[in-house]
PDB file of C-alpha atoms in Angstrom:
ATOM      1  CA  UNK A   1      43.529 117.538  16.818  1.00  0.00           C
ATOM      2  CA  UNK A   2      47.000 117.346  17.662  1.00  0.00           C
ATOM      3  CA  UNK A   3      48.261 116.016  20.503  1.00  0.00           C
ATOM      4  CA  UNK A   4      49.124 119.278  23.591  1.00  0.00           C
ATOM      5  CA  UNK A   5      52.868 119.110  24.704  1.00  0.00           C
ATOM      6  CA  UNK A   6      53.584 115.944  27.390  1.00  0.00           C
ATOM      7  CA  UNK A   7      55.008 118.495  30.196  1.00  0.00           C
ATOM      8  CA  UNK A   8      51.449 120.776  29.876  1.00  0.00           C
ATOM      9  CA  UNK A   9      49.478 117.552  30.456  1.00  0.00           C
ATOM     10  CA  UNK A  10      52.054 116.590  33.196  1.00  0.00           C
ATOM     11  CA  UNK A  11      51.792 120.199  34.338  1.00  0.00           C
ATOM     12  CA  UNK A  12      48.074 119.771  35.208  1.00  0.00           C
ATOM     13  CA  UNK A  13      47.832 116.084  36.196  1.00  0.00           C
ATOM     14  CA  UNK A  14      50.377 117.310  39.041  1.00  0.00           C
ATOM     15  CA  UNK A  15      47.944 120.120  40.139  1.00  0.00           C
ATOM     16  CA  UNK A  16      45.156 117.588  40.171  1.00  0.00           C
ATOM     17  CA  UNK A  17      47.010 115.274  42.181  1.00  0.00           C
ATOM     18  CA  UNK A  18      48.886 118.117  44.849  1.00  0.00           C
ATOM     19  CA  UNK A  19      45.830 120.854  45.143  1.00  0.00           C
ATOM     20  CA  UNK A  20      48.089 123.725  44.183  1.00  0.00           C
ATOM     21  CA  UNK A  21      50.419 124.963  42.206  1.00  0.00           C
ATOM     22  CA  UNK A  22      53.521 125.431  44.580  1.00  0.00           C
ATOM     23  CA  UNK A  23      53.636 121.474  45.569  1.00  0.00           C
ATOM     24  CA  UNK A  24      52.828 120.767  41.691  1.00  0.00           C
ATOM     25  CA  UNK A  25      56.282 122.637  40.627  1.00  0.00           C
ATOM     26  CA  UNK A  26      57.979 121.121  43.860  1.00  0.00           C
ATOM     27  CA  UNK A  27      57.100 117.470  42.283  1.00  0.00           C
ATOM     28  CA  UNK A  28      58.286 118.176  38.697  1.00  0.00           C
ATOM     29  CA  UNK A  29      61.443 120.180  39.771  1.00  0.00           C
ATOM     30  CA  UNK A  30      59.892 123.702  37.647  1.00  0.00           C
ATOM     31  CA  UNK A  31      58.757 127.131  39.644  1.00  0.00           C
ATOM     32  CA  UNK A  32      54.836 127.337  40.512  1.00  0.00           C
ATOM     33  CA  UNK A  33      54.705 130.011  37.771  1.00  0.00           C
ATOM     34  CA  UNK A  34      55.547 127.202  35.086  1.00  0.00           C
ATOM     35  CA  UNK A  35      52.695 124.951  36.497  1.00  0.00           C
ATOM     36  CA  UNK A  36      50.699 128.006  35.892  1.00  0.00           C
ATOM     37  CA  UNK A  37      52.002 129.131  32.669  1.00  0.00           C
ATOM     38  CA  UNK A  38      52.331 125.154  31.309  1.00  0.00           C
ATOM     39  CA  UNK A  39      48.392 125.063  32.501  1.00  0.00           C
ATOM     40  CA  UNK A  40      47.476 128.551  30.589  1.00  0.00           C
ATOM     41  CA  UNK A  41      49.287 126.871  27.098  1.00  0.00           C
ATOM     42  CA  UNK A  42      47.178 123.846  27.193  1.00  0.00           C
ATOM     43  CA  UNK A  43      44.125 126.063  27.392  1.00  0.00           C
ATOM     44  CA  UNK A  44      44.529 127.731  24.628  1.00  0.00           C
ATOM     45  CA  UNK A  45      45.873 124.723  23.029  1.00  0.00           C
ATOM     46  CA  UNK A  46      42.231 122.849  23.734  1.00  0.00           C
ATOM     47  CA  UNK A  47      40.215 125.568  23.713  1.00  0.00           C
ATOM     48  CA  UNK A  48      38.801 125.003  27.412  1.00  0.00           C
ATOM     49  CA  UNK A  49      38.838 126.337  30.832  1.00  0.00           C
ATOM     50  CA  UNK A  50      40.501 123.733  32.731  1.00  0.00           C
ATOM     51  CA  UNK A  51      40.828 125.761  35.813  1.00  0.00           C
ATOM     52  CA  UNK A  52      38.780 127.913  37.851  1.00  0.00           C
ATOM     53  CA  UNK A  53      40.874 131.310  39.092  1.00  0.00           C
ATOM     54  CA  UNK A  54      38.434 133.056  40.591  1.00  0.00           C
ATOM     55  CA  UNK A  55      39.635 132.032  44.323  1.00  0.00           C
ATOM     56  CA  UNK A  56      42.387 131.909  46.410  1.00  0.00           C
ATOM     57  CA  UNK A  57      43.809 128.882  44.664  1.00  0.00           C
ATOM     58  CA  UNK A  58      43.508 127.026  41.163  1.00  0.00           C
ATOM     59  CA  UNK A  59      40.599 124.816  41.182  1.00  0.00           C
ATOM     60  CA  UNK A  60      39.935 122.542  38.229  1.00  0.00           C
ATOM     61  CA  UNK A  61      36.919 123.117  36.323  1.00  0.00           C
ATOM     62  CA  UNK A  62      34.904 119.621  35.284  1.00  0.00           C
ATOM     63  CA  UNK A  63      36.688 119.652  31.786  1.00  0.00           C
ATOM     64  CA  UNK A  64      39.939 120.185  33.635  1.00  0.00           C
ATOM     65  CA  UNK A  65      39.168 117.465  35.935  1.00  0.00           C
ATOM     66  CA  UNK A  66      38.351 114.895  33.130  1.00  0.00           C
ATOM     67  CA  UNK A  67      41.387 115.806  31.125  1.00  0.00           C
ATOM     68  CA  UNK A  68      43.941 115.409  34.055  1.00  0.00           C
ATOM     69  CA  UNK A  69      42.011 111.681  35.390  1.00  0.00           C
ATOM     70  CA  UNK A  70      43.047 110.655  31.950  1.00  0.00           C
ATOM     71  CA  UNK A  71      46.300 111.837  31.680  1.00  0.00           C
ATOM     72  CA  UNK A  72      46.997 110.274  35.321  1.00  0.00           C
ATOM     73  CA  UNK A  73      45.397 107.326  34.319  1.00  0.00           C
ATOM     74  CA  UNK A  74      47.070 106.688  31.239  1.00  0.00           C
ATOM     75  CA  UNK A  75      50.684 107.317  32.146  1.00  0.00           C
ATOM     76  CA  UNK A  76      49.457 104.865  35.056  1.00  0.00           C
ATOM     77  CA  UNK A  77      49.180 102.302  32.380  1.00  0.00           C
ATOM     78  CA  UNK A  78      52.418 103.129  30.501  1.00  0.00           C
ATOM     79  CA  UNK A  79      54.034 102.858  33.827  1.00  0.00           C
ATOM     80  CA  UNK A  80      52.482  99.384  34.752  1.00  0.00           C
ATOM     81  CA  UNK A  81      53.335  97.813  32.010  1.00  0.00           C
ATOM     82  CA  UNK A  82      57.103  98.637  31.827  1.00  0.00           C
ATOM     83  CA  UNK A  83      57.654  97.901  35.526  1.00  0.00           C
ATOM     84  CA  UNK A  84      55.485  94.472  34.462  1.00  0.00           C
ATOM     85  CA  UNK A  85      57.671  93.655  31.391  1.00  0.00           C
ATOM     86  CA  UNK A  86      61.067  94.559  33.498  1.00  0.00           C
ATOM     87  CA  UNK A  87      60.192  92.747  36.160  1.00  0.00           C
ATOM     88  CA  UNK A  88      60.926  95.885  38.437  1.00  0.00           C
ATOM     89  CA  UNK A  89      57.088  95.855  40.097  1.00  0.00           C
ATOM     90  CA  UNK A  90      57.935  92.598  41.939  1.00  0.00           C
ATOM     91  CA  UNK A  91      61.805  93.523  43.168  1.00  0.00           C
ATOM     92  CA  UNK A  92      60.188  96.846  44.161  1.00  0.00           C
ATOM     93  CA  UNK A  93      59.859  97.233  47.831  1.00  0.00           C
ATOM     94  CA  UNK A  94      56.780  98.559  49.176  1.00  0.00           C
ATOM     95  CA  UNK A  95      56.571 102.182  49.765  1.00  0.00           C
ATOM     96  CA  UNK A  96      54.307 103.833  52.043  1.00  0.00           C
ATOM     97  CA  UNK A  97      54.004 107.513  52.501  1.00  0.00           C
ATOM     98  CA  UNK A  98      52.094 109.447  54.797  1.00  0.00           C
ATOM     99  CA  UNK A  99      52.537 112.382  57.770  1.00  0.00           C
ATOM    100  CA  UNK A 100      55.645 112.507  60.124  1.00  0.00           C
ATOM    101  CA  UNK A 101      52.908 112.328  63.049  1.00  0.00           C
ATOM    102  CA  UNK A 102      50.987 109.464  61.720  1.00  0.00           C
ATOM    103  CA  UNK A 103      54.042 107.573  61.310  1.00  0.00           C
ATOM    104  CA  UNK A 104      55.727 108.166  64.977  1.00  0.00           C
ATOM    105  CA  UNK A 105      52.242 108.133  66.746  1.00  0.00           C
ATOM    106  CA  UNK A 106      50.340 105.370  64.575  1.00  0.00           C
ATOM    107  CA  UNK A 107      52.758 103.012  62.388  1.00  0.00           C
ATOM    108  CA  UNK A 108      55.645 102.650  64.108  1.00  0.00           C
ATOM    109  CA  UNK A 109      54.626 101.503  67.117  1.00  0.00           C
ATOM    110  CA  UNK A 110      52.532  98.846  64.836  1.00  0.00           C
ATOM    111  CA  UNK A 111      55.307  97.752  62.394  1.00  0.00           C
ATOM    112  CA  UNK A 112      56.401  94.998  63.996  1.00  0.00           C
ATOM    113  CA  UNK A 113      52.967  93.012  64.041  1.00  0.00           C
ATOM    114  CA  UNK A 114      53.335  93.892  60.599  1.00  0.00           C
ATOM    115  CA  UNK A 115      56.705  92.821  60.054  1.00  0.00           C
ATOM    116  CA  UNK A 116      56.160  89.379  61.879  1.00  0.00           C
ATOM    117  CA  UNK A 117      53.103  88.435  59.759  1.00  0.00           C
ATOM    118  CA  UNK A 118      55.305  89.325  56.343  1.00  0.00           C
ATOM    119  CA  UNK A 119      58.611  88.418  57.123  1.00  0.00           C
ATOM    120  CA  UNK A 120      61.318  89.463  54.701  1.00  0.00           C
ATOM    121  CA  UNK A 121      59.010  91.867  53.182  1.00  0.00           C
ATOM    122  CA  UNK A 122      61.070  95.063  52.042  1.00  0.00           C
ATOM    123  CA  UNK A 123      59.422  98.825  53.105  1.00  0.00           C
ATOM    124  CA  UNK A 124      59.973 102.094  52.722  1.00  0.00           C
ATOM    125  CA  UNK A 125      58.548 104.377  54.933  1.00  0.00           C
ATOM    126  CA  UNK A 126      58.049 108.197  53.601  1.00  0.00           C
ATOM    127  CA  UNK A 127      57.043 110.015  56.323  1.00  0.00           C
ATOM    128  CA  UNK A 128      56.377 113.547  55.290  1.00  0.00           C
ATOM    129  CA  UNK A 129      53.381 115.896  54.899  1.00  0.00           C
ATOM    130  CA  UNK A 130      54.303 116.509  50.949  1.00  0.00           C
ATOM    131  CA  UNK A 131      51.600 115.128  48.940  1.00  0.00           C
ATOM    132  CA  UNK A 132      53.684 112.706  46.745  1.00  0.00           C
ATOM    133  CA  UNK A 133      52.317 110.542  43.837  1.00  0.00           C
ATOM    134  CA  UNK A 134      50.829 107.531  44.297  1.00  0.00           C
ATOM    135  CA  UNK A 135      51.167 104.581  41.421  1.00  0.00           C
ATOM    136  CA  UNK A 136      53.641 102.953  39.604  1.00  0.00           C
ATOM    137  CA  UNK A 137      57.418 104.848  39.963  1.00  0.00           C
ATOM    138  CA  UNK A 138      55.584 106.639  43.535  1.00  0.00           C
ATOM    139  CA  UNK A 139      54.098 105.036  46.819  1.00  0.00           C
ATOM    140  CA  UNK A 140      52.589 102.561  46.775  1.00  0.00           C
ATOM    141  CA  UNK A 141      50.259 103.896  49.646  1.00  0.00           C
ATOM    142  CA  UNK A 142      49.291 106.828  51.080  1.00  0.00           C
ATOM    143  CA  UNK A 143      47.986 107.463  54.826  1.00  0.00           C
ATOM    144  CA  UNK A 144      46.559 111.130  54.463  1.00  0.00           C
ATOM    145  CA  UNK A 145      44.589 113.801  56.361  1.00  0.00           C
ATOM    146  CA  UNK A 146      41.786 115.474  54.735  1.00  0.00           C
ATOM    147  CA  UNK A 147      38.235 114.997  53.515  1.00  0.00           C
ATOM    148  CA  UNK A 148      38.731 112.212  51.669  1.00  0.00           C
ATOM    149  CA  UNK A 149      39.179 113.790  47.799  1.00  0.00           C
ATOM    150  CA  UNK A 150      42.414 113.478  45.843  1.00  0.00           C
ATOM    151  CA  UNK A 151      41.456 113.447  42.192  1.00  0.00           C
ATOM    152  CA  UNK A 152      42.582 110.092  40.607  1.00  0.00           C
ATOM    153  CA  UNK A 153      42.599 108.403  43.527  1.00  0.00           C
ATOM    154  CA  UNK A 154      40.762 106.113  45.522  1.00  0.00           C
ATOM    155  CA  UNK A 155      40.036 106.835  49.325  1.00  0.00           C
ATOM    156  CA  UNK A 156      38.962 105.590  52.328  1.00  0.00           C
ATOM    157  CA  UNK A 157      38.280 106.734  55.967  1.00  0.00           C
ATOM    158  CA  UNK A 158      40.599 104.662  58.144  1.00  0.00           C
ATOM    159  CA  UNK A 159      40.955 106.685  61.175  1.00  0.00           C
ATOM    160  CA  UNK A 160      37.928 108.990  62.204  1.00  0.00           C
ATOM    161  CA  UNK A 161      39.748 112.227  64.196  1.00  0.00           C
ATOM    162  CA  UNK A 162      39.254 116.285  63.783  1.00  0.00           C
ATOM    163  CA  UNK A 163      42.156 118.399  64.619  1.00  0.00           C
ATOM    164  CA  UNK A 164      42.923 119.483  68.296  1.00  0.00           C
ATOM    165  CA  UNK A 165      44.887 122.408  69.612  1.00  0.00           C
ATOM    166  CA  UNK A 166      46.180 121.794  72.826  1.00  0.00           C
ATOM    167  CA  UNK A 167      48.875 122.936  75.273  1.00  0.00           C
ATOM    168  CA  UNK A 168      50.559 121.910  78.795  1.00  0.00           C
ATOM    169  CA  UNK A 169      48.173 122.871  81.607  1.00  0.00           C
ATOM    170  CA  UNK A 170      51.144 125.130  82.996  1.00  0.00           C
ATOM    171  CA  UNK A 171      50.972 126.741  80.112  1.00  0.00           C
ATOM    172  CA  UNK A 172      47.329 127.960  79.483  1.00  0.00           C
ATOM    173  CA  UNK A 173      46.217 127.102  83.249  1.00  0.00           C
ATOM    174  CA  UNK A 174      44.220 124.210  84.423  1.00  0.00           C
ATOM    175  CA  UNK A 175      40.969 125.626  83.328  1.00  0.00           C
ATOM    176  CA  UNK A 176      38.407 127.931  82.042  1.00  0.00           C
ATOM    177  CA  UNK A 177      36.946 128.533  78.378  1.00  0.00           C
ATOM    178  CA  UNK A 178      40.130 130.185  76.255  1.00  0.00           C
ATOM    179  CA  UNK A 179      39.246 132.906  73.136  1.00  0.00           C
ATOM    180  CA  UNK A 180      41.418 131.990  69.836  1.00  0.00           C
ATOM    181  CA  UNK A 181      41.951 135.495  70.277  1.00  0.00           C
ATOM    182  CA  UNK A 182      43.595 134.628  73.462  1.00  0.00           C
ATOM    183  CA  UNK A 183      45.764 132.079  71.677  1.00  0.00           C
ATOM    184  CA  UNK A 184      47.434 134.494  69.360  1.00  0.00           C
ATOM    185  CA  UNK A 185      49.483 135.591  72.700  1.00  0.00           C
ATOM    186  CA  UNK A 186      51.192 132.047  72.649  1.00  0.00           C
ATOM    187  CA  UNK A 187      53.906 130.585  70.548  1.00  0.00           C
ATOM    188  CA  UNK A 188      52.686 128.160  68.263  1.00  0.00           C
ATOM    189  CA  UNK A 189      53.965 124.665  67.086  1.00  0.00           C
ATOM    190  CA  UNK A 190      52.835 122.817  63.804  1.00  0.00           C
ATOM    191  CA  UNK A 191      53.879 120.040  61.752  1.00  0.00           C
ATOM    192  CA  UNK A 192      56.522 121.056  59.195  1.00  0.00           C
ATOM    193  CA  UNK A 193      55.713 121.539  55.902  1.00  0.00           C
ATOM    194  CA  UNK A 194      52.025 122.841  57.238  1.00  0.00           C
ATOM    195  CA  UNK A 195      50.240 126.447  57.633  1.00  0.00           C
ATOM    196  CA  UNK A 196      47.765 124.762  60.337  1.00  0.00           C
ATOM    197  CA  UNK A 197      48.490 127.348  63.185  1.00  0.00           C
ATOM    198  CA  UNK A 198      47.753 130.312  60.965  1.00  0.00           C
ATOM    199  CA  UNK A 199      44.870 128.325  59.075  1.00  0.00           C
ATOM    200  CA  UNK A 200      43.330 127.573  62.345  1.00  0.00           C
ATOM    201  CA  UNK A 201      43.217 131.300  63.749  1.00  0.00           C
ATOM    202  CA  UNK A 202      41.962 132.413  60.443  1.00  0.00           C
ATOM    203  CA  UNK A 203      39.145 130.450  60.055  1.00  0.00           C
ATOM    204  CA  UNK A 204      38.651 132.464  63.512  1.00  0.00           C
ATOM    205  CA  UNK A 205      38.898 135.593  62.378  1.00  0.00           C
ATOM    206  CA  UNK A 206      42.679 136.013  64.216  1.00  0.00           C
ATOM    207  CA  UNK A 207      46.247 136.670  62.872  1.00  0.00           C
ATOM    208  CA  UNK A 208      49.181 134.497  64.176  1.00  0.00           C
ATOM    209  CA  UNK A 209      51.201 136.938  65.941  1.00  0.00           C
ATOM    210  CA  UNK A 210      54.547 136.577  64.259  1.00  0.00           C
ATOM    211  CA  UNK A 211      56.053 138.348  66.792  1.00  0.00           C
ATOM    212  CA  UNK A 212      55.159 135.265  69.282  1.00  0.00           C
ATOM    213  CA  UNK A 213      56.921 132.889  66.919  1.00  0.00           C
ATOM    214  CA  UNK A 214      55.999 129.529  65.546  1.00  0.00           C
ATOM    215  CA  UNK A 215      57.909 126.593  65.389  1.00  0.00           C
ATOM    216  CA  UNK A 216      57.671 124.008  62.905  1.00  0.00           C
ATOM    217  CA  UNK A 217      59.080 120.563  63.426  1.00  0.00           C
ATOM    218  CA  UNK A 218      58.041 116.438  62.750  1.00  0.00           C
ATOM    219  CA  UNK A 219      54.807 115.515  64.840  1.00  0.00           C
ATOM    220  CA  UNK A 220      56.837 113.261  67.173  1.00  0.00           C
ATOM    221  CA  UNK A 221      58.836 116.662  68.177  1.00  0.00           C
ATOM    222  CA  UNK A 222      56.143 118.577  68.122  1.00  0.00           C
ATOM    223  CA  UNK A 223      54.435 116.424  70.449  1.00  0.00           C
ATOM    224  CA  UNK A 224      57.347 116.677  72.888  1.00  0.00           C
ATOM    225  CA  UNK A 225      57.733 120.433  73.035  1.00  0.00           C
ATOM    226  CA  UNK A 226      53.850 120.780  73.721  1.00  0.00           C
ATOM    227  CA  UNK A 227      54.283 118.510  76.614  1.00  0.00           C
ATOM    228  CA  UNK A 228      56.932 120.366  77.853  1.00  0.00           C
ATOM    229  CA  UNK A 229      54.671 123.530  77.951  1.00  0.00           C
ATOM    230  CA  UNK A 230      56.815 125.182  74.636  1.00  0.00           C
ATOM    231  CA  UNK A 231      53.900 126.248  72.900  1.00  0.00           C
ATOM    232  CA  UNK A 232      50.190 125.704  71.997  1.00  0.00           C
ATOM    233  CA  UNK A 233      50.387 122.860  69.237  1.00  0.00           C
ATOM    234  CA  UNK A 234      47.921 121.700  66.527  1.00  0.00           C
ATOM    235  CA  UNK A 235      47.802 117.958  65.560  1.00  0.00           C
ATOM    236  CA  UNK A 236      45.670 114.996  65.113  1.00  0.00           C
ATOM    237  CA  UNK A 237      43.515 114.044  68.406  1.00  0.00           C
ATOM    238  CA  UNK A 238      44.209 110.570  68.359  1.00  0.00           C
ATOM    239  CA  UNK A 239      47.852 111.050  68.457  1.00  0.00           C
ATOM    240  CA  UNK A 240      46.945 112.986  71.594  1.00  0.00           C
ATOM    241  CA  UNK A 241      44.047 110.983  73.618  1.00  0.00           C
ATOM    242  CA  UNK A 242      46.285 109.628  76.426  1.00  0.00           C
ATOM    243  CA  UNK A 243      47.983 112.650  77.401  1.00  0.00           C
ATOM    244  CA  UNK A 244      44.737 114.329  77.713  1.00  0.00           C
ATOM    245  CA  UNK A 245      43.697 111.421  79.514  1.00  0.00           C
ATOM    246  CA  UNK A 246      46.743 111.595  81.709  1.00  0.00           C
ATOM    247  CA  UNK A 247      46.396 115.433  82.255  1.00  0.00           C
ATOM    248  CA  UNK A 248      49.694 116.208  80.421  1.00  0.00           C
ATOM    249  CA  UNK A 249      47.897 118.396  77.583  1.00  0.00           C
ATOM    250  CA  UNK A 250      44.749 120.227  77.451  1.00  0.00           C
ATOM    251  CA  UNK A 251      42.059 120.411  74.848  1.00  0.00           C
ATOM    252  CA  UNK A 252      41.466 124.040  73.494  1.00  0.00           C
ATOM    253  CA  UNK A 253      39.519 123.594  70.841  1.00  0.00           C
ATOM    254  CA  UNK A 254      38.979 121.015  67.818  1.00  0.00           C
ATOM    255  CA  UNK A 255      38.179 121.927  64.084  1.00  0.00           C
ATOM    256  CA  UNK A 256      36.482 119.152  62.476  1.00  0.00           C
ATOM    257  CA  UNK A 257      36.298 120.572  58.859  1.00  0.00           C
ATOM    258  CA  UNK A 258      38.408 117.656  57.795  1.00  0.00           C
ATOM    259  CA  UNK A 259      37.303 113.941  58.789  1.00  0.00           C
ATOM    260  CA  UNK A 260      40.929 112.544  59.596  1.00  0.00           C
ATOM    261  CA  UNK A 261      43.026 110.178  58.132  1.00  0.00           C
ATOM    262  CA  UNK A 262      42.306 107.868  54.470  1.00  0.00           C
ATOM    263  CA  UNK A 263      43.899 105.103  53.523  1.00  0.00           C
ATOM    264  CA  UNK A 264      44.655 106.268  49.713  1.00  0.00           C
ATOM    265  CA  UNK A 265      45.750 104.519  46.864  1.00  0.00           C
ATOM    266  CA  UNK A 266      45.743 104.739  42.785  1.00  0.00           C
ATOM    267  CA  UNK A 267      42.544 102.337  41.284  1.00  0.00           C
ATOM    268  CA  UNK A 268      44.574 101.128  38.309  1.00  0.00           C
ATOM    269  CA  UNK A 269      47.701  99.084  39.987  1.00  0.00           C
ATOM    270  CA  UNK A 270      47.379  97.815  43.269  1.00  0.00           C
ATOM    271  CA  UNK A 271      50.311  95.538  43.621  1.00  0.00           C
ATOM    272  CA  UNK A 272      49.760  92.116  45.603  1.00  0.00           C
ATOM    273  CA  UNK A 273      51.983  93.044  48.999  1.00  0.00           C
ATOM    274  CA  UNK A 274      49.903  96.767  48.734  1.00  0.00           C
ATOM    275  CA  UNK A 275      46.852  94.874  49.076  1.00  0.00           C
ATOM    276  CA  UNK A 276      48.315  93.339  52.238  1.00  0.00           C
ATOM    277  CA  UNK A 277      49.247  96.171  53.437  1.00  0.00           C
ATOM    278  CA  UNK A 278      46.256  97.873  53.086  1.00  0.00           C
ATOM    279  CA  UNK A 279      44.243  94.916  54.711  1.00  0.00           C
ATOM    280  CA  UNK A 280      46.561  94.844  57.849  1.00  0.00           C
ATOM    281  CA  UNK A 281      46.204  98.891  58.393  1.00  0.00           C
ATOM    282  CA  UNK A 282      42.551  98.766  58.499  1.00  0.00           C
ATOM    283  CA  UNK A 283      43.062  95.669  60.794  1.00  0.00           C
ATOM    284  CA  UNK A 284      45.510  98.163  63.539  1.00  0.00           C
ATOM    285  CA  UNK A 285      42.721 101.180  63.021  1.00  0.00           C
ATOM    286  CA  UNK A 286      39.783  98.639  64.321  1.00  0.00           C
ATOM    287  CA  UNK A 287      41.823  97.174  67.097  1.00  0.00           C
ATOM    288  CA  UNK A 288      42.560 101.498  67.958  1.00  0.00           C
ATOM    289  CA  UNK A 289      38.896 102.364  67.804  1.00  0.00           C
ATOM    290  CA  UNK A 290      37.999  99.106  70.044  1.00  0.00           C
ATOM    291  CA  UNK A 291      40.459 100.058  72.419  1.00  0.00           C
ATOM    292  CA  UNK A 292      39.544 103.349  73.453  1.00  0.00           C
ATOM    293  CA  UNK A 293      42.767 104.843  71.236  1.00  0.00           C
ATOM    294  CA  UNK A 294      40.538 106.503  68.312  1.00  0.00           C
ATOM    295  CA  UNK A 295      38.246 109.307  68.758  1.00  0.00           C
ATOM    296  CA  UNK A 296      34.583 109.756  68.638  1.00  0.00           C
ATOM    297  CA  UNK A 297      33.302 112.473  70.867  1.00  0.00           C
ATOM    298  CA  UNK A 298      32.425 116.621  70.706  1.00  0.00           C
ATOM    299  CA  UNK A 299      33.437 119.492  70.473  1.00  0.00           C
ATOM    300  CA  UNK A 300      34.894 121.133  73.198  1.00  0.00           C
ATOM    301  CA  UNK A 301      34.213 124.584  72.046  1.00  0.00           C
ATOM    302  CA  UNK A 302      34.665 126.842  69.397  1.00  0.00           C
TER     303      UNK A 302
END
């Protein structure tokens, strides 16, 4: 059989790797209706369902699913070997890239224990909540929130945490069980680049109000208007365990449909200093857990 065009193989690889079709097209600079179109070609081309469009969003079927974990593996390969041969995989520095919350509430307050135990070590830090690839010519690393299933991609629970909404007690008051229908009367605040304040209510059966607003902005931000009572915020409850602690936000409610963050990475090139990396991140997420910093409790209600 001959061989299906390189950008329809690239076309679905990136909708393996990203989950949909928008952030696909994002990554390879084409509209989501080329992803889609590129994806309907190679079907007809193999003579196989490779996705599932009978929900909300493309899903790959198992033949689509086998098909991209090759592709992505072998231009892994082709990639590995050039940086090998060019010497570009050891002048490369390391790149990291995870959420604009994990990285103000999590890494950066860590970096320099980091820093002192590799000194002269060169990173780049990606903090964004675009998926972006992972293996030779992307990150090196990824710190991500989910469930723990990227296809291609190994993954590993480093940080156990469901989502919390909370707000400043002068805000929503001091106390007293709150409806998610009562929430839609608030302005919201999410992490840019995420639906989580609309996904949230959904999954309740609510609408955001639009009308109320929502602001989206980098966790660290975000963080900083909730505390200053500017809206009802959605984020990670480990970035938030002291201020609930200290009284300055309030748990609403916590949706634990996702586990929290993985350490992620791509199983075919692991460079040496990655390995390091990953080794001292598991290290920081230990030392959080043992010192009260992680999260391991209930839910609070809904």
């Amino acid at each position: 059989m001959k061989l299906p065009p390189l950008s329809a193989l690239r076309a679905l690889a990136a909708l393996a790797e990203t989950g949909s079709t928008v952030q696909a097209g994002a990554r390879l600079n084409v509209s989501h209706a080329a992803i889609s179109q590129q994806i309907k070609g190679l079907e007809a081309h193999l003579g196989l369902a490779l996705v599932d469009r009978g929900g909300r969003q493309l899903a790959l079927t198992e033949q689509g699913r086998q098909v991209a974990d090759a592709v992505i593996g072998g231009m892994s390969s082709i990639e590995s070997v050039i940086e090998r041969l060019t010497g570009q995989d050891a002048a490369r520095p390391l790149m990291v890239t995870c959420t604009p919350a994990f990285a103000s509430s999590f890494l950066m307050p860590r970096l320099a224990d980091f820093q002192r135990r590799h000194p002269g070590v060169s990173l780049m830090l990606d903090p964004t909540p675009v998926i972006q690839s992972i293996g030779p010519g992307g990150a090196d690393v990824a710190l991500r929130y989910g469930t723990g299933v990227w296809p291609g991609l190994e993954a590993e629970l480093l940080l156990n945490t469901p989502i919390a909404i909370v707000a400043a007690p002068a805000l929503v008051g001091q106390g007293g069980a709150l409806d998610p229908g009562d929430l839609t009367g608030y302005h919201w605040l999410q992490e840019l680049g995420t639906n989580e304040a609309s996904e949230f209510l959904r999954w309740h059966g609510r609408d955001l109000d639009m009308s109320k607003g929502v602001t989206s902005l980098p966790g660290n931000l975000m963080l900083d208007a909730a505390r200053d009572g500017r809206g009802v915020a959605v984020i990670a409850r480990a970035f938030v365990e002291s201020d609930l602690v200290a009284g300055r936000l309030r748990l609403l409610y916590e949706d634990r449909r996702k586990k929290g963050y993985y350490l992620v990475w791509h199983p075919g090139h692991i460079r040496p200093l990655a390995r390091e990396f990953m080794t001292w991140v598991r290290g920081q997420a230990r030392r959080a857990e043992d010192g009260g910093h992680g999260y391991s409790g209930q839910p609070v209600a809904g």
